[in-house]
Coordinates of C-alpha atoms and ligand atoms in Angstrom, one line a residue:
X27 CA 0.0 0.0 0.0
X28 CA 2.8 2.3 1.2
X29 CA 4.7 2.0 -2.4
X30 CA 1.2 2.4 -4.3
X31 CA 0.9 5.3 -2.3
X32 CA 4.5 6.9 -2.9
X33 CA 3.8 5.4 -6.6
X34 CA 1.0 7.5 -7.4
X35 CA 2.8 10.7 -5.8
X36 CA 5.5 10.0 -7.6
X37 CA 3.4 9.7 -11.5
X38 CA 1.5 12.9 -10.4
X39 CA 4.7 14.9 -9.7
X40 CA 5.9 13.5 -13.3
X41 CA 3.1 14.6 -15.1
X42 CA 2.3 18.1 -13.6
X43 CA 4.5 20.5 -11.3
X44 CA 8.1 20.3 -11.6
X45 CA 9.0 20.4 -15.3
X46 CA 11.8 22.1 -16.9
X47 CA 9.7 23.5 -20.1
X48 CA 8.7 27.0 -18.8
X49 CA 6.6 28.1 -22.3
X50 CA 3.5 26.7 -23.6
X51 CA 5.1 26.4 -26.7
X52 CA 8.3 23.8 -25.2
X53 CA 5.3 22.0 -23.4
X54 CA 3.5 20.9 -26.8
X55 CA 7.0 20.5 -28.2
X56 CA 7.6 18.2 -25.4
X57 CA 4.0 16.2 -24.7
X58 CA 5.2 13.1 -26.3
X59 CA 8.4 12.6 -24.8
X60 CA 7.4 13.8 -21.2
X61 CA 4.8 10.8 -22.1
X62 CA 7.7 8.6 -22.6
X63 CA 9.7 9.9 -19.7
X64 CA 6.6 8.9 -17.5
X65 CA 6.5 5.5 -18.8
X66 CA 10.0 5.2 -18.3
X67 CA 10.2 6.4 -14.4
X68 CA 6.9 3.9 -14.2
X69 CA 9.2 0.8 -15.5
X70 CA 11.8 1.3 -13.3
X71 CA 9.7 1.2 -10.2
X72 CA 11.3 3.9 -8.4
X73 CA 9.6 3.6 -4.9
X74 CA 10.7 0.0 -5.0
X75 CA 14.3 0.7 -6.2
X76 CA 14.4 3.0 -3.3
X77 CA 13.4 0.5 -0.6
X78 CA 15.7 -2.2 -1.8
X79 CA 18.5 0.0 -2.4
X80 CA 18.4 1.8 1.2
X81 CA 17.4 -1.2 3.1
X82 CA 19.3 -1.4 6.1
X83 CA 23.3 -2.4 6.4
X84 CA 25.5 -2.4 8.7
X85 CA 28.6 -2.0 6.3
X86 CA 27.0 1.3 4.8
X87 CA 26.4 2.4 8.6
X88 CA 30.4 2.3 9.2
X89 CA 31.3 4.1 6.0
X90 CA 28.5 7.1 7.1
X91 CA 30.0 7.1 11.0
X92 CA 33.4 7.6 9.2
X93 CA 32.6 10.3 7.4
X94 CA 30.5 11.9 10.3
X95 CA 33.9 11.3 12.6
X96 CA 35.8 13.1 10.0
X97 CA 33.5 15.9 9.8
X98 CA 32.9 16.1 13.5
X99 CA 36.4 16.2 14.6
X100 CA 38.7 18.0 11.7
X101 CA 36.4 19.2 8.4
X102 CA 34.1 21.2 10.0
X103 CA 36.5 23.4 11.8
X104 CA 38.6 23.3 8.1
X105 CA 35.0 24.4 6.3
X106 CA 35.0 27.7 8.9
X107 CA 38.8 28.6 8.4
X108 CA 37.9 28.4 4.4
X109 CA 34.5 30.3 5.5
X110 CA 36.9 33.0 7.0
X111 CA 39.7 33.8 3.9
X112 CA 37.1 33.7 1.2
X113 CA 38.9 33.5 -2.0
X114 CA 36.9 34.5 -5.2
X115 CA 36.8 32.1 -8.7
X116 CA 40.1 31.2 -10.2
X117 CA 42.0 32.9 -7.1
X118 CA 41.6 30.5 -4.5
X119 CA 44.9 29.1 -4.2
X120 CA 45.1 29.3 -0.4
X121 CA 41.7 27.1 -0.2
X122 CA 43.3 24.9 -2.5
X123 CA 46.1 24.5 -0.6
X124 CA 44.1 23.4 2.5
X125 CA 42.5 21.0 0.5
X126 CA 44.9 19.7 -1.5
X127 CA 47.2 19.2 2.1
X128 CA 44.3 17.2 3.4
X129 CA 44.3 14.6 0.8
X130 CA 47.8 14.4 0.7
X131 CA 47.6 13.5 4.4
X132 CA 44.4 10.7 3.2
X133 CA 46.0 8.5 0.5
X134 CA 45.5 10.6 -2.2
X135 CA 47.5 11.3 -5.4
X136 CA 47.1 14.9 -5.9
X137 CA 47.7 17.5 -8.9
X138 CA 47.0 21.1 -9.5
X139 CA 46.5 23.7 -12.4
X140 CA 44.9 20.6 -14.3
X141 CA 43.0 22.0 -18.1
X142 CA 44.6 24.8 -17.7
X143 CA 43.1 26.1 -14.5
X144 CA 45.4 27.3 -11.9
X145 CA 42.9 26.4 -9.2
X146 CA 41.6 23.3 -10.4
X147 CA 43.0 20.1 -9.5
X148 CA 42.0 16.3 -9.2
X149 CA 42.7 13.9 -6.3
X150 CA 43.0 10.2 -7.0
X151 CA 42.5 7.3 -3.6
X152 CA 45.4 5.1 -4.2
X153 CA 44.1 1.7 -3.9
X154 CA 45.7 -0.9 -1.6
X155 CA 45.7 -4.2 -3.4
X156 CA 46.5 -4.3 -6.1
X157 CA 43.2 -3.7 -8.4
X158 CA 43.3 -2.6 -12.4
X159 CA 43.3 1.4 -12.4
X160 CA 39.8 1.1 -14.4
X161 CA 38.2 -1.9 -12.7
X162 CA 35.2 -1.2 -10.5
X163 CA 33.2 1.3 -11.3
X164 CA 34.9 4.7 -10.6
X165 CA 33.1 7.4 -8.4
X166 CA 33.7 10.8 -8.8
X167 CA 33.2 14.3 -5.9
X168 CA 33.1 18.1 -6.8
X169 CA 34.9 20.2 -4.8
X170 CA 33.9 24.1 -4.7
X171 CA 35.4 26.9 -3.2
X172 CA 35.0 30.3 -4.7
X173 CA 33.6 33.0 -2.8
X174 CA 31.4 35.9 -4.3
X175 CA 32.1 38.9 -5.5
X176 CA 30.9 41.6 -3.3
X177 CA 30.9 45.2 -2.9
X178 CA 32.8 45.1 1.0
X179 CA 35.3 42.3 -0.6
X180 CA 35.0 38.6 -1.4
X181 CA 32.3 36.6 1.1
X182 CA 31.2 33.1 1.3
X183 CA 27.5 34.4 0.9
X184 CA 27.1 30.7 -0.5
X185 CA 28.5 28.7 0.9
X186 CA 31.1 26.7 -1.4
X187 CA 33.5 26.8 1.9
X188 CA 32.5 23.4 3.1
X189 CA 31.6 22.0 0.1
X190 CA 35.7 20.9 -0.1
X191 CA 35.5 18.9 3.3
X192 CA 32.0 17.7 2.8
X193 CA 33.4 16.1 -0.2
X194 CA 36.7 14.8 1.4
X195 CA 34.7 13.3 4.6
X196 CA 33.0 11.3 1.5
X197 CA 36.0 10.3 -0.6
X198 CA 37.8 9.0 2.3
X199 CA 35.1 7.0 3.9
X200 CA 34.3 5.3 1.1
X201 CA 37.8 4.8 -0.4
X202 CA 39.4 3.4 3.3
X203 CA 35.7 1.0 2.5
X204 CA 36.5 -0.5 -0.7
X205 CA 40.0 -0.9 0.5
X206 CA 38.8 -2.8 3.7
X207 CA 36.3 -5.1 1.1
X208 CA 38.7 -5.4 -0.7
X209 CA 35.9 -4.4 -3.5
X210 CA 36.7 -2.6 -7.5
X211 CA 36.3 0.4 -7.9
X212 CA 38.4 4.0 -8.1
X213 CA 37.2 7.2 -5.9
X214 CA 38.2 10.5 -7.5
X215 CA 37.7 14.2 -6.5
X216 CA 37.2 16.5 -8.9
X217 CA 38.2 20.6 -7.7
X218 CA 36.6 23.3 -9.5
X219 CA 37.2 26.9 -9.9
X220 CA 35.0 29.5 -9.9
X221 CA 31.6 27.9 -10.2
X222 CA 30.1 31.7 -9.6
X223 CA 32.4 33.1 -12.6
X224 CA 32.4 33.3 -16.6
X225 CA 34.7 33.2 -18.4
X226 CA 35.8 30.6 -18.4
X227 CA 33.0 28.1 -17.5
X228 CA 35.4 25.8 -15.7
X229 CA 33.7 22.7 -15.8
X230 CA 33.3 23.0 -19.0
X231 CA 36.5 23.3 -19.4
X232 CA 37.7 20.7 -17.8
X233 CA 35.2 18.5 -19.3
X234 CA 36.4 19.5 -22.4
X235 CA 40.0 18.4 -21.6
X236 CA 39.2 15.0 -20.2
X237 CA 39.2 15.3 -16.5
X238 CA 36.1 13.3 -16.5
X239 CA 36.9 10.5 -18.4
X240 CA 35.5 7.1 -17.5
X241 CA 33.4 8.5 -14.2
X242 CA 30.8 6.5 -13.7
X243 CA 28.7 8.8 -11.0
X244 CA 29.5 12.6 -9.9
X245 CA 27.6 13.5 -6.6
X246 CA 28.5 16.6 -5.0
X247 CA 26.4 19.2 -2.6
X248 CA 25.5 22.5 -2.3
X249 CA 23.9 25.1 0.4
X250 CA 20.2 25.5 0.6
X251 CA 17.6 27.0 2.4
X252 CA 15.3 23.7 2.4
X253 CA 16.3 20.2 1.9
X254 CA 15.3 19.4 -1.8
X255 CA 16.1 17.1 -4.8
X256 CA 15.2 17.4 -8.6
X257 CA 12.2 16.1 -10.4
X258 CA 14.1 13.3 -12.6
X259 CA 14.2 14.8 -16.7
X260 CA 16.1 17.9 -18.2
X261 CA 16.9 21.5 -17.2
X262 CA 18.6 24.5 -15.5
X263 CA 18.0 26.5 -12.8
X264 CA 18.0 29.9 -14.7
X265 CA 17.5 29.0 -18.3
X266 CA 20.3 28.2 -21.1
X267 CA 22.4 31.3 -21.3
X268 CA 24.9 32.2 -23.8
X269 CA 27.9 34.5 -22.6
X270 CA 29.4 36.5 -25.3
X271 CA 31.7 39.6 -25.4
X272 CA 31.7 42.3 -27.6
X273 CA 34.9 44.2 -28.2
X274 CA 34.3 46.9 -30.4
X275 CA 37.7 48.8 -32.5
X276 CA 37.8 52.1 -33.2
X277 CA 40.9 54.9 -33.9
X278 CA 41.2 57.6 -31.6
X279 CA 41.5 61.4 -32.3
X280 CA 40.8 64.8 -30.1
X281 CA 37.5 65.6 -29.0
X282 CA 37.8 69.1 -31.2
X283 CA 38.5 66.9 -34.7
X284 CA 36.7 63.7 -34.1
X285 CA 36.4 63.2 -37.6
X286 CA 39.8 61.9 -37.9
X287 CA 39.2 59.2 -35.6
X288 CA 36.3 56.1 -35.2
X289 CA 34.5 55.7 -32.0
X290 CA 33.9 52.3 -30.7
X291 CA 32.3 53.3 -27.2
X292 CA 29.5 54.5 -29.9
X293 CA 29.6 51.1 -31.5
X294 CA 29.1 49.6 -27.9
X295 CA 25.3 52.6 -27.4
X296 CA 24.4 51.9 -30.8
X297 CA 24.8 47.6 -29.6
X298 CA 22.1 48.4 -26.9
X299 CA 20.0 50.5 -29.2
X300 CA 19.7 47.6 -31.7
X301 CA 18.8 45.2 -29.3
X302 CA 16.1 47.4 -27.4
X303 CA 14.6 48.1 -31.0
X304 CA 14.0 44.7 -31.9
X305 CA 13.2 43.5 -28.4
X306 CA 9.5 43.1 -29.2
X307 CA 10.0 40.6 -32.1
X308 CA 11.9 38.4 -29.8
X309 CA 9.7 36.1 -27.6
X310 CA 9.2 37.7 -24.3
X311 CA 10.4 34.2 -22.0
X312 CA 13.7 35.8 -23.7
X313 CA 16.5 37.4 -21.2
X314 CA 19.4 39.9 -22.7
X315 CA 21.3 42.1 -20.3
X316 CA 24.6 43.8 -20.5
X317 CA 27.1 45.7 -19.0
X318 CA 29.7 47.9 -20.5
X319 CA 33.2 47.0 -18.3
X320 CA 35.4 49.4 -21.1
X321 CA 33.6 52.6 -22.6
X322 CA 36.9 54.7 -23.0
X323 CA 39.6 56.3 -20.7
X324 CA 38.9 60.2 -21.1
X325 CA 36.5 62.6 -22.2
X326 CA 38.7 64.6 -25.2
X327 CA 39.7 61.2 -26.6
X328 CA 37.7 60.0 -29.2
X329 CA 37.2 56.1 -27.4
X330 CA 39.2 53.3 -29.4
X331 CA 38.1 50.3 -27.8
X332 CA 34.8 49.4 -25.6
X333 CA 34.0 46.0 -24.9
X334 CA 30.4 45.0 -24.3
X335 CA 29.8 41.9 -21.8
X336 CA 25.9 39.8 -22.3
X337 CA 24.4 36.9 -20.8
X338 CA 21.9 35.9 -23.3
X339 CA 19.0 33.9 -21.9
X340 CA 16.2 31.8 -23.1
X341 CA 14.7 28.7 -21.7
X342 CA 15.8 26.1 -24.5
X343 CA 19.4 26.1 -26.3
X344 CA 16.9 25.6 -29.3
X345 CA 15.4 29.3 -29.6
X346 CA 18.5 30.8 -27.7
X347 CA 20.5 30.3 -31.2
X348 CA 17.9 32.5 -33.0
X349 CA 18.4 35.0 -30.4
X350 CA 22.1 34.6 -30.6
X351 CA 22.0 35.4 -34.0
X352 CA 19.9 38.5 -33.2
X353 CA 22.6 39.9 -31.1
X354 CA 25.4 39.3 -33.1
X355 CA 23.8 41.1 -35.7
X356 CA 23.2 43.8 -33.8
X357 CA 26.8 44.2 -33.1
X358 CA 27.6 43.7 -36.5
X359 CA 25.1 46.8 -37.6
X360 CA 26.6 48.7 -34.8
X361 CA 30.6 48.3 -36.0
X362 CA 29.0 48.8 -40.1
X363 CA 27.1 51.9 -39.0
X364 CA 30.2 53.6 -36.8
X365 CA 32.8 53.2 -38.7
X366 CA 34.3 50.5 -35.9
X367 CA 35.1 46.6 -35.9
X368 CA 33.5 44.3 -33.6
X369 CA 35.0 40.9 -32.3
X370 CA 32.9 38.7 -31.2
X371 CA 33.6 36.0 -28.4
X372 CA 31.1 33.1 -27.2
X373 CA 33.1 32.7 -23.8
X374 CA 30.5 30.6 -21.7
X375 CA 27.8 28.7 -22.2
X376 CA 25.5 27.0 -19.3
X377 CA 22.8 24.3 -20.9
X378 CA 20.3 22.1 -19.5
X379 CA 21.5 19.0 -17.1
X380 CA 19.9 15.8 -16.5
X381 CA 18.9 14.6 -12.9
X382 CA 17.8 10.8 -12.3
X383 CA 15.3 9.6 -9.5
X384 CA 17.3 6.8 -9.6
X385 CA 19.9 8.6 -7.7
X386 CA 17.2 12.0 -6.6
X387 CA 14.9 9.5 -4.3
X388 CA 17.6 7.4 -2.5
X389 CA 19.6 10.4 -1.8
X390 CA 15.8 12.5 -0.3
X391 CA 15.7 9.1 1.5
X392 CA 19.4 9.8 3.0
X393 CA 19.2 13.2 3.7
X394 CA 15.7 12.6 5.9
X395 CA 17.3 9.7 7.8
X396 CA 20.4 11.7 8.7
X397 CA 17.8 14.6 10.0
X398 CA 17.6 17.2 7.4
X399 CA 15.8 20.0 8.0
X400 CA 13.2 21.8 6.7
X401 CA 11.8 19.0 4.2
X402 CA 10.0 19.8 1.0
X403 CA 8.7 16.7 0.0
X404 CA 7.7 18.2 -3.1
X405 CA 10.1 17.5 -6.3
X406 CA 11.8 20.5 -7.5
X407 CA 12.0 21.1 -11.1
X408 CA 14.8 18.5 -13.1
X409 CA 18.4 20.0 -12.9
X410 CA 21.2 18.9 -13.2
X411 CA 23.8 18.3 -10.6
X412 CA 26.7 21.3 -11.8
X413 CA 25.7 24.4 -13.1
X414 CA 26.9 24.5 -16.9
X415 CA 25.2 21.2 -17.9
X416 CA 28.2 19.9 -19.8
X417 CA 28.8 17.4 -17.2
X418 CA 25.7 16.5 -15.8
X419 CA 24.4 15.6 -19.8
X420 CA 26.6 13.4 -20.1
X421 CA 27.4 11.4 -16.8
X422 CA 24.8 11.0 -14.1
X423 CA 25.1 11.9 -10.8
X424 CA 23.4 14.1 -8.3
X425 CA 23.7 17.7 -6.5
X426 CA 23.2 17.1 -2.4
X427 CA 21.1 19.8 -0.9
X428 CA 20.4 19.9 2.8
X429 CA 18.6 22.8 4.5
X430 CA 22.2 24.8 5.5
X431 CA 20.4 28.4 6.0
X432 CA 17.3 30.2 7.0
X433 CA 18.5 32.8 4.9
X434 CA 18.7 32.9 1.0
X435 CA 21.6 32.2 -1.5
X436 CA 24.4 34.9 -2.0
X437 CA 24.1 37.0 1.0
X438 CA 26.1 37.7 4.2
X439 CA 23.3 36.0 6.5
X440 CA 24.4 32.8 4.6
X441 CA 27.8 33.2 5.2
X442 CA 26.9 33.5 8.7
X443 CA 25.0 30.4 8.9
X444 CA 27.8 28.8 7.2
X445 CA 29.5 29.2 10.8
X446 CA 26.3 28.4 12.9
X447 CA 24.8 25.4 13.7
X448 CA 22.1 25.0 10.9
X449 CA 24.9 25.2 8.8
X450 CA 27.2 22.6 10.5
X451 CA 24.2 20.3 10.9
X452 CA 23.5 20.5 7.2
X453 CA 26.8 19.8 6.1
X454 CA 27.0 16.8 8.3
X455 CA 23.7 15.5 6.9
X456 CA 24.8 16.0 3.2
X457 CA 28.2 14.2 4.2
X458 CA 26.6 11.1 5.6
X459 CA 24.2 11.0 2.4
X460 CA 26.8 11.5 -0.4
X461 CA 28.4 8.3 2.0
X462 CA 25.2 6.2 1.5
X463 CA 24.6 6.8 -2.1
X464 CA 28.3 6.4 -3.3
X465 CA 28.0 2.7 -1.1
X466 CA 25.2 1.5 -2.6
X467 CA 26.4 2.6 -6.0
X468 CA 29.5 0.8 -5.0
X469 CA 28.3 -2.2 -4.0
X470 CA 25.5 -2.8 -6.0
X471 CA 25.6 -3.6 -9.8
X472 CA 22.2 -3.8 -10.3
X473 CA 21.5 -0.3 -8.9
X474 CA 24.3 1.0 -10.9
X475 CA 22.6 -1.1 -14.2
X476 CA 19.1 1.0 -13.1
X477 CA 21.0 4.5 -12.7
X478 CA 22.3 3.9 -16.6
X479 CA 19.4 2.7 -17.8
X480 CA 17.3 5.7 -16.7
X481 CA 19.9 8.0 -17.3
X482 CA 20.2 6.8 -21.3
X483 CA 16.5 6.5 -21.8
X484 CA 16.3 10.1 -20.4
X485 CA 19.2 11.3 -22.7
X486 CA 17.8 10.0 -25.8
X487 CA 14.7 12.0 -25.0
X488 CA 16.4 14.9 -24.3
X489 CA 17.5 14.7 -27.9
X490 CA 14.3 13.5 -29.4
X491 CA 13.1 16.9 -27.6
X492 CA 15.5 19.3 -29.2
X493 CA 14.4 17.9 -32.5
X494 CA 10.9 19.0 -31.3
X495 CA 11.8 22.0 -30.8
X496 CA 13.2 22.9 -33.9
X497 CA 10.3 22.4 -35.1
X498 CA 8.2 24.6 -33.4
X499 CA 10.5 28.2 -34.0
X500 CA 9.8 28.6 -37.9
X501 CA 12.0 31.7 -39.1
X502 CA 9.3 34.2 -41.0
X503 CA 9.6 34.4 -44.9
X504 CA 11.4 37.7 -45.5
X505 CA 11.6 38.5 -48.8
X506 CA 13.9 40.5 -51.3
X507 CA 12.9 44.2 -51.2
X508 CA 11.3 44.7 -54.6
Ligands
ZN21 ZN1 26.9 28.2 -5.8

């Protein structure tokens, strides 16, 4: 009766709240393969999945006191020092450092400035005993650590400062485990830079350069202000966004015979012009917003380079090309119109992620058991587990979220709470979970067999979608002016 019940709750959450398509028009384009998605999450029976895989054992219990003892009696206090010398993206060598030291100290093999990041770095259990580098399956942690950028000075406003030891507690426990079980199976950490900062989108990156090669799960966790998990499916938290740069060339001149020079900080106004003029033929779910960071040193010289800097939003990658193409037009009218040149760079890019119930429900389970507060038992929308979707489209795994604050994301209440006890508590909770999960993916090859069968079945619908999709943005005829 019990799994009917959580079986019903679970079909109803599929088919209604929680989905990533945020227009009526992506909700046609997706009606037959969130039908497929449902029938999917029905075969793989994911209240009774749940139950088996979180049944009780006494093994997993060890691994999750381990990584509680490790928080309890070093990480914790490591998380407030990192809390205290906030280091924002792509500077935080001294967090590193601390890191880095730790799993030196733990049986790691440790290496820094990997994919050309100064601050990211991988950290590899050695095995005792002698197993094949690539037999088991291989189980992979994010690391954070880069504080915000704010107006008093850097601030851990949310709370990547204990995402580092959360993670080690995790890696350790369960690598001293498969070393005592003498099980397969490789444990990796994974250390990226500047998750709040673009360019570069670092896990991207890093993706891009390997680092993730052959990980068979990612979890990681974050700081919330209610214990959560994602809906399984496809999205983002704050629609696909395209980063681009606009670095406009002009020639400078004096301010009395500007007709011997260009001006490119006019390039940059006449950018923003062309946008806001054609802003009502672009569908209104559509985001663009820009800043100007170089617009010219001094008033009597005519400017000779400004640089525009956009995030581009829309809530499928689909439509976000057309409105792409908008804006680089616009810069390209703006250059032909001033006399200027405009360089155009894509820098970033942050797509939709996947997120699994096969790995979303056990770890709700986990994070109830180990006393999370402030439960919504509601699924939140699908997301996946890192923010630039590059990973989490391509290897599953799931983003812990314990209630750490009463206060919101990316303010200095946070960081407070960071050194309180809701935020200790949280951490804790999301330490002990991320233990659970990465056991029973460990140990299990049948759960393991589940999470890749919902996670392919979900991919290929995430691509039978984007061919929906193309269907549903027809460019207008325009024709030759006659
Ligand atoms: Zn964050």
């Amino acid at each position: 009766m019990r799994i009917f019940v959580l079986r019903a709750f679970l079909l109803a959450a599929l088919s209604s709240a929680g989905w990533a398509q945020e227009t009526p028009t992506e909700r046609e384009a997706a009606k037959q393969v969130l039908r497929k998605m449902g029938e999917l999450e029905k075969s793989l029976d994911i209240p009774g999945l749940t139950a088996r895989v979180t049944a009780p054992n006494a093994e997993r219990d060890k691994v999750v006191a381990r990584a509680k003892e490790l928080m309890d009696s070093e990480l914790i206090r490591m998380g407030d020092a990192i809390t205290r010398a906030p280091e924002i993206g792509f500077q935080e060598d001294h967090s590193i450092k601390i890191l880095m030291d730790y799993l030196n100290q733990h049986n790691f093999v440790t290496e820094a400035g990997i994919a050309g990041l100064r601050t990211a770095f991988t950290g590899k259990y050695k095995r005792a005993g002698g197993f094949a580098a690539n037999s088991g399956p291989t189980l992979g942690i994010i690391l954070e650590y880069d504080a915000l950028r704010g107006t008093q000075g850097a601030f851990h406003g949310d709370q990547h400062s204990t995402q580092g030891p959360i993670g080690m507690a995790v890696a350790i426990a369960i690598g001293e485990y498969l070393d005592r079980a003498k099980l397969p199976g490789n444990v990796v950490v994974f250390g990226t830079p500047g998750e709040e900062m673009m360019p570069p989108a670092a896990k991207t990156q890093m993706f891009e350069a390997g680092v993730f090669k052959n990980v068979d799960v990612i979890v990681r966790s974050h700081a919330v202000t209610s214990t959560t998990r994602p809906a399984p499916g496809f999205g983002t938290c704050c629609l696909n966004i395209d980063g681009v740069k606009y670095t406009f060339s002009g020639a400078p001149a004096h301010q009395m015979t500007a007709w011997a020079g260009r001006n490119a900080l006019e390039g940059v106004i006449h950018l923003f012009e062309n946008i806001d003029s054609v802003r009502s033929n672009l569908r209104p779910e559509t985001r663009i917003q820009g800043v100007i960071p170089e617009g010219g040193a001094a008033p009597n010289v005519v400017p000779d380079r400004a640089v525009a800097d956009f995030y581009i939003r829309y809530p499928d990658a689909v439509y976000l090309a057309q409105v792409r193409e908008f804006v680089d037009n616009a810069a390209k009218a703006a250059a032909l119109s001033t006399g200027t040149k405009v360089k155009i760079e894509n820098y970033g890019r942050l797509r939709d992620g996947i997120s699994l119930a096969t790995l979303a429900e056990p770890a709700f389970f986990y994070m109830k058991k180990y006393g999370a507060t402030n439960v919504q038992e509601e699924p939140g929308k699908p997301s996946g587990f890192e923010e630039t979707g590059s990973v989490s489209s391509v290897i599953p795994g799931i983003s812990f979220s314990a209630q750490t604050s009463t206060f919101a994301n990316h303010t200095y209440e946070m960081e407070k709470d960071a050194l309180a006890e809701i935020g200790h508590h949280g951490f804790v909770v999301d330490a002990e979970s991320m233990a659970a999960l990465l056991f029973d993916f460990a140990t299990a090859a049948d759960y393991r067999a589940a999470v890749q069968q919902e996670f392919k079945g979900i991919q290929a619908l995430f691509g039978e979608y984007q061919e929906a999709l193309k269907k549903v943005y027809p460019l207008p005829n325009v024709p030759e002016p006659k």
